[in-house]
PDB file of C-alpha atoms in Angstrom:
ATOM      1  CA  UNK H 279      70.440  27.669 268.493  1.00 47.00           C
ATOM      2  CA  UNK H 280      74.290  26.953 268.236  1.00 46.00           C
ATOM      3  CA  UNK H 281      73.831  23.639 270.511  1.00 45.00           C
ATOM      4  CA  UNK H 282      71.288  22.743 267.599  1.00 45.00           C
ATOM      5  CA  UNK H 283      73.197  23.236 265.004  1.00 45.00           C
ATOM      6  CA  UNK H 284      75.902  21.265 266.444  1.00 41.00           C
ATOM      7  CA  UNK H 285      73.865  18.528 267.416  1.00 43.00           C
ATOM      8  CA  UNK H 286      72.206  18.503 263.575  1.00 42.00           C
ATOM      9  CA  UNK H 287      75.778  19.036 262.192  1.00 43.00           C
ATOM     10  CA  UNK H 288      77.100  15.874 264.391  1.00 43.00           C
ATOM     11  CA  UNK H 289      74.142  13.729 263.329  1.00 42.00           C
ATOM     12  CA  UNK H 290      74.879  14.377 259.320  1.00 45.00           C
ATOM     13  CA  UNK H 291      78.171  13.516 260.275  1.00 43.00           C
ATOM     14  CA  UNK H 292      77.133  10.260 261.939  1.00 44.00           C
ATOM     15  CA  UNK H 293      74.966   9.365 258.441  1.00 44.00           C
ATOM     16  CA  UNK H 294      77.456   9.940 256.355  1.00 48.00           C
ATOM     17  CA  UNK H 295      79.963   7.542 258.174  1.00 41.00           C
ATOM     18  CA  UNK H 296      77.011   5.215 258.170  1.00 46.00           C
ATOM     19  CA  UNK H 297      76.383   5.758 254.337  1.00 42.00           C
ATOM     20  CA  UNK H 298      80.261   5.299 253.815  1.00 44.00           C
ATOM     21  CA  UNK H 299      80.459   2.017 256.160  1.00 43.00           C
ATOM     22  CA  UNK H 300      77.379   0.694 253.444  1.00 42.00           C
ATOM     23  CA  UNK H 301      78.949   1.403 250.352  1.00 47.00           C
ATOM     24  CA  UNK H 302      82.373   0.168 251.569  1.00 47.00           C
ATOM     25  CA  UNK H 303      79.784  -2.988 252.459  1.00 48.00           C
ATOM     26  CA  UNK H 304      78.413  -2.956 248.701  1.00 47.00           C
ATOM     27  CA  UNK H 305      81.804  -2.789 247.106  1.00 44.00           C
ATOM     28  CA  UNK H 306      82.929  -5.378 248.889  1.00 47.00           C
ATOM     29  CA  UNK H 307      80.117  -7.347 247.628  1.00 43.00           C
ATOM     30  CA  UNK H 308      80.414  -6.103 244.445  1.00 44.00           C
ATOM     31  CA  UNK H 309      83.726  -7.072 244.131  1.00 43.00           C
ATOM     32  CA  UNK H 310      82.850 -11.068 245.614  1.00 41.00           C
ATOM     33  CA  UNK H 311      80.217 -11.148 242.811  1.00 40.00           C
ATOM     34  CA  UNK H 312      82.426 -11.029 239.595  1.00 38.00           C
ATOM     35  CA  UNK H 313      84.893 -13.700 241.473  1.00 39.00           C
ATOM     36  CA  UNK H 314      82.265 -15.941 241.797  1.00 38.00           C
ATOM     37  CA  UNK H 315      80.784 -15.078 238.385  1.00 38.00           C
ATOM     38  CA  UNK H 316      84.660 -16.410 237.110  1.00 34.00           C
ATOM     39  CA  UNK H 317      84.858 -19.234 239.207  1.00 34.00           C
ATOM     40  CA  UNK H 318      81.081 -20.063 237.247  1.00 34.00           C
ATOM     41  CA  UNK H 319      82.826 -19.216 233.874  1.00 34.00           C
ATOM     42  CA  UNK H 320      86.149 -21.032 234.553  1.00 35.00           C
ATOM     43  CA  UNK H 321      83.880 -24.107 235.043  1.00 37.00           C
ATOM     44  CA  UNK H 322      81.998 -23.758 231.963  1.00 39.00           C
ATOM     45  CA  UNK H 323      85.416 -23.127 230.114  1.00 39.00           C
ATOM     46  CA  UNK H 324      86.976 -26.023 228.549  1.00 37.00           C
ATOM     47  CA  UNK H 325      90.561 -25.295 229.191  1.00 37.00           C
ATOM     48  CA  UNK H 326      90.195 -24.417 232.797  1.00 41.00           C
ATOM     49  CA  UNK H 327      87.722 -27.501 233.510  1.00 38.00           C
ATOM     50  CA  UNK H 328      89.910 -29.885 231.562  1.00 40.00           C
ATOM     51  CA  UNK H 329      93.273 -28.870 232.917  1.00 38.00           C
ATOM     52  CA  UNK H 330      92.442 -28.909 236.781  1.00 39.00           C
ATOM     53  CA  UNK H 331      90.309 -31.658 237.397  1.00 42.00           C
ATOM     54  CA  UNK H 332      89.333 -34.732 235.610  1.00 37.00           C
ATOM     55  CA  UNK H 333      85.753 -34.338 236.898  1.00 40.00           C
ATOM     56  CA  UNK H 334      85.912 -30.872 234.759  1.00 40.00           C
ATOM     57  CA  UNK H 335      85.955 -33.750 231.733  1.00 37.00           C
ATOM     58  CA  UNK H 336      82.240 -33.296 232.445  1.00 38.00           C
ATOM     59  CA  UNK H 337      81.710 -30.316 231.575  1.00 39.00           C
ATOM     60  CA  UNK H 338      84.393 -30.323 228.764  1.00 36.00           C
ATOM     61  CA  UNK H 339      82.762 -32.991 227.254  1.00 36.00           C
ATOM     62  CA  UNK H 340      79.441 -30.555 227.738  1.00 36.00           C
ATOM     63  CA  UNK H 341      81.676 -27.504 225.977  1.00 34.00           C
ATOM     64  CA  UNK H 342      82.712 -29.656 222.963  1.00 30.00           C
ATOM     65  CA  UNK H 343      79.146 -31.095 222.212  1.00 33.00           C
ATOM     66  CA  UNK H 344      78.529 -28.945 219.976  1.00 35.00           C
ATOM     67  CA  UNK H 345      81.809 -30.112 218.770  1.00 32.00           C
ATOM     68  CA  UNK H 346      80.898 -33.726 218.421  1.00 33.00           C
ATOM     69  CA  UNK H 347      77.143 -32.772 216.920  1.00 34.00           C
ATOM     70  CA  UNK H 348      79.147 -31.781 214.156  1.00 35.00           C
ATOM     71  CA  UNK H 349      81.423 -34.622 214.438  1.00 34.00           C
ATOM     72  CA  UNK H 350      78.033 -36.719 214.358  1.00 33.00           C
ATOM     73  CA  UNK H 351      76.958 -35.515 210.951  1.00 32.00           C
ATOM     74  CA  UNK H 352      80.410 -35.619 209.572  1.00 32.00           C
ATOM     75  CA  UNK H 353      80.484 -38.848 211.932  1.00 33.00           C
ATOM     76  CA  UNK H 354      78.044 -39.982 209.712  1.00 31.00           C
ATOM     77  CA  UNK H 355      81.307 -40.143 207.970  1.00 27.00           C
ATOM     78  CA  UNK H 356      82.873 -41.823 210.695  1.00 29.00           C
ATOM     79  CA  UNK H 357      79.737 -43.937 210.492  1.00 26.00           C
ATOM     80  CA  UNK H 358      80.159 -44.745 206.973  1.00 27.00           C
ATOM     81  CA  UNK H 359      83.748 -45.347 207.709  1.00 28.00           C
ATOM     82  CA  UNK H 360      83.196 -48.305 209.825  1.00 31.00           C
ATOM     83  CA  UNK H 361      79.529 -49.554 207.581  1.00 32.00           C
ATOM     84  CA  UNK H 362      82.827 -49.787 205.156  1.00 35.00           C
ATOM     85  CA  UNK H 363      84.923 -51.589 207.457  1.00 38.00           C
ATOM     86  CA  UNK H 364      81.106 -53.946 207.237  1.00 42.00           C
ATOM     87  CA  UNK H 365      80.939 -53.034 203.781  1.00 42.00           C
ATOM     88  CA  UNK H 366      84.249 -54.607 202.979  1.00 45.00           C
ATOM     89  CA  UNK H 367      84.025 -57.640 205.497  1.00 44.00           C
ATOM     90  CA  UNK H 368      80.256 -58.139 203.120  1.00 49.00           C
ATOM     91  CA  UNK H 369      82.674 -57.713 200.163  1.00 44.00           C
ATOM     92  CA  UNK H 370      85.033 -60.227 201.559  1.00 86.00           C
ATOM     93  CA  UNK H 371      82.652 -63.083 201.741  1.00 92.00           C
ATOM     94  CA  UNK H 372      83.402 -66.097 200.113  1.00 96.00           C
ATOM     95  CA  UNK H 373      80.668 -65.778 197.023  1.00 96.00           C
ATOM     96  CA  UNK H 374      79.339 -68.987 194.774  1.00 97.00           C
ATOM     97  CA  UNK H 375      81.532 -68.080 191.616  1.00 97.00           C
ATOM     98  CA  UNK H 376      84.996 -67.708 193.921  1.00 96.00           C
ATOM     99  CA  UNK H 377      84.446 -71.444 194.647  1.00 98.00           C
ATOM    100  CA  UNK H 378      85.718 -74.466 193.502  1.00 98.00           C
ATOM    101  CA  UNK H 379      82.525 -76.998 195.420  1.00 98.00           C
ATOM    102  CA  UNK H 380      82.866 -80.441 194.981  1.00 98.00           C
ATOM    103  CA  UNK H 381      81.328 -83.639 196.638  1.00 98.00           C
ATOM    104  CA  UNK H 382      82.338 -86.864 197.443  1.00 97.00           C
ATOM    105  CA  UNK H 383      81.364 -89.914 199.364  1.00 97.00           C
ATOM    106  CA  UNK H 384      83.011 -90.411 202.615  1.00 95.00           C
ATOM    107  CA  UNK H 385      80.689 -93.381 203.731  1.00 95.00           C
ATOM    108  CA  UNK H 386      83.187 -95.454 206.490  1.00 92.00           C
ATOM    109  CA  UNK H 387      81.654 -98.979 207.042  1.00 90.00           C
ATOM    110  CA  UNK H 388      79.727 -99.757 209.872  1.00 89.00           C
ATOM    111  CA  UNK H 389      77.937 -96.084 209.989  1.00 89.00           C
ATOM    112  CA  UNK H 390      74.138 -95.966 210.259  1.00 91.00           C
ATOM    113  CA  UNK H 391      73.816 -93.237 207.915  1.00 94.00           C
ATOM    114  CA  UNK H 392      75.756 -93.021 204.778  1.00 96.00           C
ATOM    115  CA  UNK H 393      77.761 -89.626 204.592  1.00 97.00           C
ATOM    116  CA  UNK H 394      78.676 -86.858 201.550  1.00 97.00           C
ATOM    117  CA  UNK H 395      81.116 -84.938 202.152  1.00 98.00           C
ATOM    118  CA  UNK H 396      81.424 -81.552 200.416  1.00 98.00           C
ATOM    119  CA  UNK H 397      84.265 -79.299 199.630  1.00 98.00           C
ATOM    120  CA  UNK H 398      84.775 -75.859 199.223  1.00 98.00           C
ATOM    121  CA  UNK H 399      88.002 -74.224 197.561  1.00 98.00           C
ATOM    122  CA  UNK H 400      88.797 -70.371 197.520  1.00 97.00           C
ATOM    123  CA  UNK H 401      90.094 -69.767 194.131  1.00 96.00           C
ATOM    124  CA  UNK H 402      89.248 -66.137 193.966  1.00 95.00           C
ATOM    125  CA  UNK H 403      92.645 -64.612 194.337  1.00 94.00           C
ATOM    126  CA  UNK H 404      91.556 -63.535 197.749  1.00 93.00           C
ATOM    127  CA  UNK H 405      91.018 -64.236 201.505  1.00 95.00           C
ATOM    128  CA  UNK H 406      87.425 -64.467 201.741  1.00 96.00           C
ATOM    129  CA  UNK H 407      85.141 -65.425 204.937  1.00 95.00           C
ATOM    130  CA  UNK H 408      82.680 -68.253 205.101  1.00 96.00           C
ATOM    131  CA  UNK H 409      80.102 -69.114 207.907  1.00 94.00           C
ATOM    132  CA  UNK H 410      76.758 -70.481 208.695  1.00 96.00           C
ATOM    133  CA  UNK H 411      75.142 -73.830 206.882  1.00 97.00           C
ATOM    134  CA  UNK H 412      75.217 -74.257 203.179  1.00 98.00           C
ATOM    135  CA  UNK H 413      71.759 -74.909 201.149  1.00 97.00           C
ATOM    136  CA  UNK H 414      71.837 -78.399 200.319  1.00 98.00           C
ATOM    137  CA  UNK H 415      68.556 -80.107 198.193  1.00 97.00           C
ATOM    138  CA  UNK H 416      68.677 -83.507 196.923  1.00 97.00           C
ATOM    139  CA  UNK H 417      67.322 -83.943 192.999  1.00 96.00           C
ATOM    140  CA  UNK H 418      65.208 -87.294 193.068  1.00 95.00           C
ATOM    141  CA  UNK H 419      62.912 -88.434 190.765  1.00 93.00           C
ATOM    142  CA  UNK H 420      60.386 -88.003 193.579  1.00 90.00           C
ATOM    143  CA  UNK H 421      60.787 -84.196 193.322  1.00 92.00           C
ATOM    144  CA  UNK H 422      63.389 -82.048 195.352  1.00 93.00           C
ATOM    145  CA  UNK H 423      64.742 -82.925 199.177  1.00 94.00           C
ATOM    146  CA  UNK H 424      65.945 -80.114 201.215  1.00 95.00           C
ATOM    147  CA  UNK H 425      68.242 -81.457 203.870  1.00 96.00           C
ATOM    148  CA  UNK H 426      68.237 -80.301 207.750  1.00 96.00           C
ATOM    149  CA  UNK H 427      70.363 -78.825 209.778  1.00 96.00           C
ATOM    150  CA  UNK H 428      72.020 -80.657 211.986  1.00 95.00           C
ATOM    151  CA  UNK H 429      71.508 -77.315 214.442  1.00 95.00           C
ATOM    152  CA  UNK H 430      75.366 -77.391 215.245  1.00 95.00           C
ATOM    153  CA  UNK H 431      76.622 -74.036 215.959  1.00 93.00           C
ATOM    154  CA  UNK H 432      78.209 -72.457 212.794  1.00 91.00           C
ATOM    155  CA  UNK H 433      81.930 -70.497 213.396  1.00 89.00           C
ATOM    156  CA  UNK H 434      82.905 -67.788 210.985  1.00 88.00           C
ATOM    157  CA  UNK H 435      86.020 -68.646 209.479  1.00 90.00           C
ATOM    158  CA  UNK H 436      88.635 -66.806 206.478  1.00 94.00           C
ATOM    159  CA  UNK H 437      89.422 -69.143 203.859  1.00 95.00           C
ATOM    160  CA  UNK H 438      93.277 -68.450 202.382  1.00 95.00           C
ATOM    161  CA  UNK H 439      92.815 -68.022 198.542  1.00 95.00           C
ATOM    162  CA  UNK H 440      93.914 -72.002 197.487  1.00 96.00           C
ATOM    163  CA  UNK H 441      92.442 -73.510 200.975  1.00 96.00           C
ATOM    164  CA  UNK H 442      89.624 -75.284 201.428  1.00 97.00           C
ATOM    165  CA  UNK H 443      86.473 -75.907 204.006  1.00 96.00           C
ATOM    166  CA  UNK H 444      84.319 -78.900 204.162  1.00 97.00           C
ATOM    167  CA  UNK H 445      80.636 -79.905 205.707  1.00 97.00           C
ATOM    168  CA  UNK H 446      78.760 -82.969 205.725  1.00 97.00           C
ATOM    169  CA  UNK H 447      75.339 -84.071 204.123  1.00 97.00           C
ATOM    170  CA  UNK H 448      74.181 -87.220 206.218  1.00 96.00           C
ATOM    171  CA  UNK H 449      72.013 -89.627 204.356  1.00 96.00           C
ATOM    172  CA  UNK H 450      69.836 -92.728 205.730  1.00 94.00           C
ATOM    173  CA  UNK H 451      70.206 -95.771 203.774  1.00 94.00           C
ATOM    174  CA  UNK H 452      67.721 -97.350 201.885  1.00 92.00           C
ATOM    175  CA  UNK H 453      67.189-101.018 203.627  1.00 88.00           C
ATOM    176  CA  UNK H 454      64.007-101.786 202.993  1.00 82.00           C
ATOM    177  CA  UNK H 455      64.393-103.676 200.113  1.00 80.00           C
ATOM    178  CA  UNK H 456      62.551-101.605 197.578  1.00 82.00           C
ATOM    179  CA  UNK H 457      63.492 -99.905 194.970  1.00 87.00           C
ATOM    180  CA  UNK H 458      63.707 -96.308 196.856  1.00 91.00           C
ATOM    181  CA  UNK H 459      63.718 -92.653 195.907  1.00 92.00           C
ATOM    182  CA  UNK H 460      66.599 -92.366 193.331  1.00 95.00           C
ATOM    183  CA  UNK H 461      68.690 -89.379 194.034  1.00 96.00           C
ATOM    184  CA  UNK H 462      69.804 -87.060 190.404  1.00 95.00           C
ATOM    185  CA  UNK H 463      71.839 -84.389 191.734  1.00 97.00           C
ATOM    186  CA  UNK H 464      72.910 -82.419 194.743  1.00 98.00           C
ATOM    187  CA  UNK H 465      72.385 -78.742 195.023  1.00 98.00           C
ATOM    188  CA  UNK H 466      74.458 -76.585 196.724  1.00 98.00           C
ATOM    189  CA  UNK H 467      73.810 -73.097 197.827  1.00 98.00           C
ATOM    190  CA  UNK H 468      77.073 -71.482 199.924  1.00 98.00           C
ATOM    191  CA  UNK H 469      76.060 -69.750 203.380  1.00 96.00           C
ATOM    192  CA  UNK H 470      74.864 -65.845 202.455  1.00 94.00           C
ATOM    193  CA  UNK H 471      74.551 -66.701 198.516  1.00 96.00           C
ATOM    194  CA  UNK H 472      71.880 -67.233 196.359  1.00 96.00           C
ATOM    195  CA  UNK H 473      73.693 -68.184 193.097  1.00 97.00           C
ATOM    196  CA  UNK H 474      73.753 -72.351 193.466  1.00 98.00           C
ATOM    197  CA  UNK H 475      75.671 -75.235 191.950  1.00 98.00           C
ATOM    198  CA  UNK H 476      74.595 -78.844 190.875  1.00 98.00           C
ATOM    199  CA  UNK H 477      76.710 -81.474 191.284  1.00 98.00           C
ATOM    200  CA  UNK H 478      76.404 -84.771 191.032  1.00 97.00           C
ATOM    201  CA  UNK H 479      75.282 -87.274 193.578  1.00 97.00           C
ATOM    202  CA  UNK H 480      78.400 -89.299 194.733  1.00 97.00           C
ATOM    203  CA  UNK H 481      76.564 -91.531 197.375  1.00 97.00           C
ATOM    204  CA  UNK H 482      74.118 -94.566 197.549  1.00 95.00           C
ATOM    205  CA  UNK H 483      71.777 -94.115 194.224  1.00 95.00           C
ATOM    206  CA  UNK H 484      68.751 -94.107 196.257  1.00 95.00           C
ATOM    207  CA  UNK H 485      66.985 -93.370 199.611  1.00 94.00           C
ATOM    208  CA  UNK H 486      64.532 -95.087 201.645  1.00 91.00           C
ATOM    209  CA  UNK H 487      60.509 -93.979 201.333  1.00 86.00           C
ATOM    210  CA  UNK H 488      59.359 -92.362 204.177  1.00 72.00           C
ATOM    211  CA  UNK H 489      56.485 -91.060 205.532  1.00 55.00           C
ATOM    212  CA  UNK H 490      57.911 -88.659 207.511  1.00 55.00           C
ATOM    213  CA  UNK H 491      58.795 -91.007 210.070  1.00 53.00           C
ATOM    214  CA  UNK H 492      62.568 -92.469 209.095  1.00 60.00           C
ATOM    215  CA  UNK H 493      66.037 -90.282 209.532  1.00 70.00           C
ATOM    216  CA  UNK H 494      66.336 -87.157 207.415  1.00 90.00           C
ATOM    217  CA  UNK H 495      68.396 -85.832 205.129  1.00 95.00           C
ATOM    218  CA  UNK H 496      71.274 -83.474 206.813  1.00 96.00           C
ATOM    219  CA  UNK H 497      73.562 -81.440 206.446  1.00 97.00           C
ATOM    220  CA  UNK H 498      76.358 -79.764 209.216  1.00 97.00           C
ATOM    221  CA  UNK H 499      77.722 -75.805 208.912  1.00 97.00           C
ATOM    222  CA  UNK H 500      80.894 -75.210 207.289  1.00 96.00           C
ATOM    223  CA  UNK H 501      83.913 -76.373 208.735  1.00 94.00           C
ATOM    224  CA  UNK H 502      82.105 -79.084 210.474  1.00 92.00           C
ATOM    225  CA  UNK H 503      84.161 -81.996 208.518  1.00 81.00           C
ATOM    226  CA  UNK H 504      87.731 -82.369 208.530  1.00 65.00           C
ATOM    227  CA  UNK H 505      89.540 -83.026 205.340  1.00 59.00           C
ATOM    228  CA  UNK H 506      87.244 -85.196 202.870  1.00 54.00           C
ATOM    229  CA  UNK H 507      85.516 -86.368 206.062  1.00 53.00           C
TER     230      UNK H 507
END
């Protein structure tokens, strides 16, 4: 009975080491799992992420999106901020009733088509920017004459307050003898406006009839002629 009990005794002994060796196992564990649950949390964390490696940016950039949702509806400030920055360059547009327009004729001998030549001053106290083609219609006592464009491309441009910009109307001459459309006035509508101006017609007092067939009336962007031509 006594080698029994030694023999039982040595065997609880022999578990309990065994129990001890696991536990010492699970702690060990244990103790991995929280560093790994950091290193998870470090990379998650915006300082640690940011400061140690660009790539952390990423996930930075992931922190602070909650950050820039806000940012994005008071971005819609931000927004706003640079629709003003458009709002202002829409304000700064050269407008009908900030221009001095006039027209003149800048016909040089020997051209096939006689040539207007009108000109736009800033006298609005202000730098203001002008682009695209004016509206340009003919008055004739056949009716109106909207003139073409020439399909040159159009540059935006700021016009000083006191300078001025310039585009041509091109006109065919009326050679066949007859007495012609007779041209009244000369509308003028500047690029982006609506409000127009009616000047009078400084070139040849009439055009040809057409059918359709002969050259057409037209006109080149702003900033296509040089001074008076």
């Amino acid at each position: 009975m006594r080698v029994h009990k030694l023999t039982f005794a040595a065997l609880a002994v022999a578990a309990g080491l065994s129990l001890t060796a696991c536990q010492n196992d699970d702690a060990d564990t244990g103790q991995s799992a929280p560093s790994s649950g950091a290193t998870a949390s470090s990379s998650g964390g915006a300082s640690d992420s940011g400061s140690s490696d660009p790539g952390g940016a990423k996930g930075s950039a992931g922190t602070s999106s909650a950050t820039n949702s806000g940012a994005t509806s008071s971005g819609g400030t931000g927004t706003a901020a640079g629709t003003g920055s458009n709002a202002n360059a829409k304000v700064g547009k050269c407008r009908t009733d900030e221009l001095d327009i006039t027209a003149k004729d800048n016909t040089i001998d020997g051209d096939p088509d006689g040539t207007v030549v009108v000109e736009l001053t800033n006298h609005s106290g202000r730098d203001c920017t002008i682009s695209g083609y004016a509206g340009v219609d003919l008055k004739t006592n056949a009716g109106s004459l909207s003139a073409k464009r020439t399909g040159q491309q159009a540059t935006s441009a700021v016009l000083k307050n006191g300078k001025s910009t310039y585009f041509p109307v091109n006109y065919p001459f009326n050679k066949s003898g007859g007495s012609g459309v007779r041209v009244t006035g000369l509308v003028v509508t500047p690029p982006d406006e609506t409000k127009s101006v009616t000047l009078n017609w400084p070139g040849a007092a009439t055009l040809p009839v057409t059918d359709g067939s002969g050259s057409p009336v037209k006109v080149g962007p702003v900033g296509s002629a040089g001074q008076g031509g």
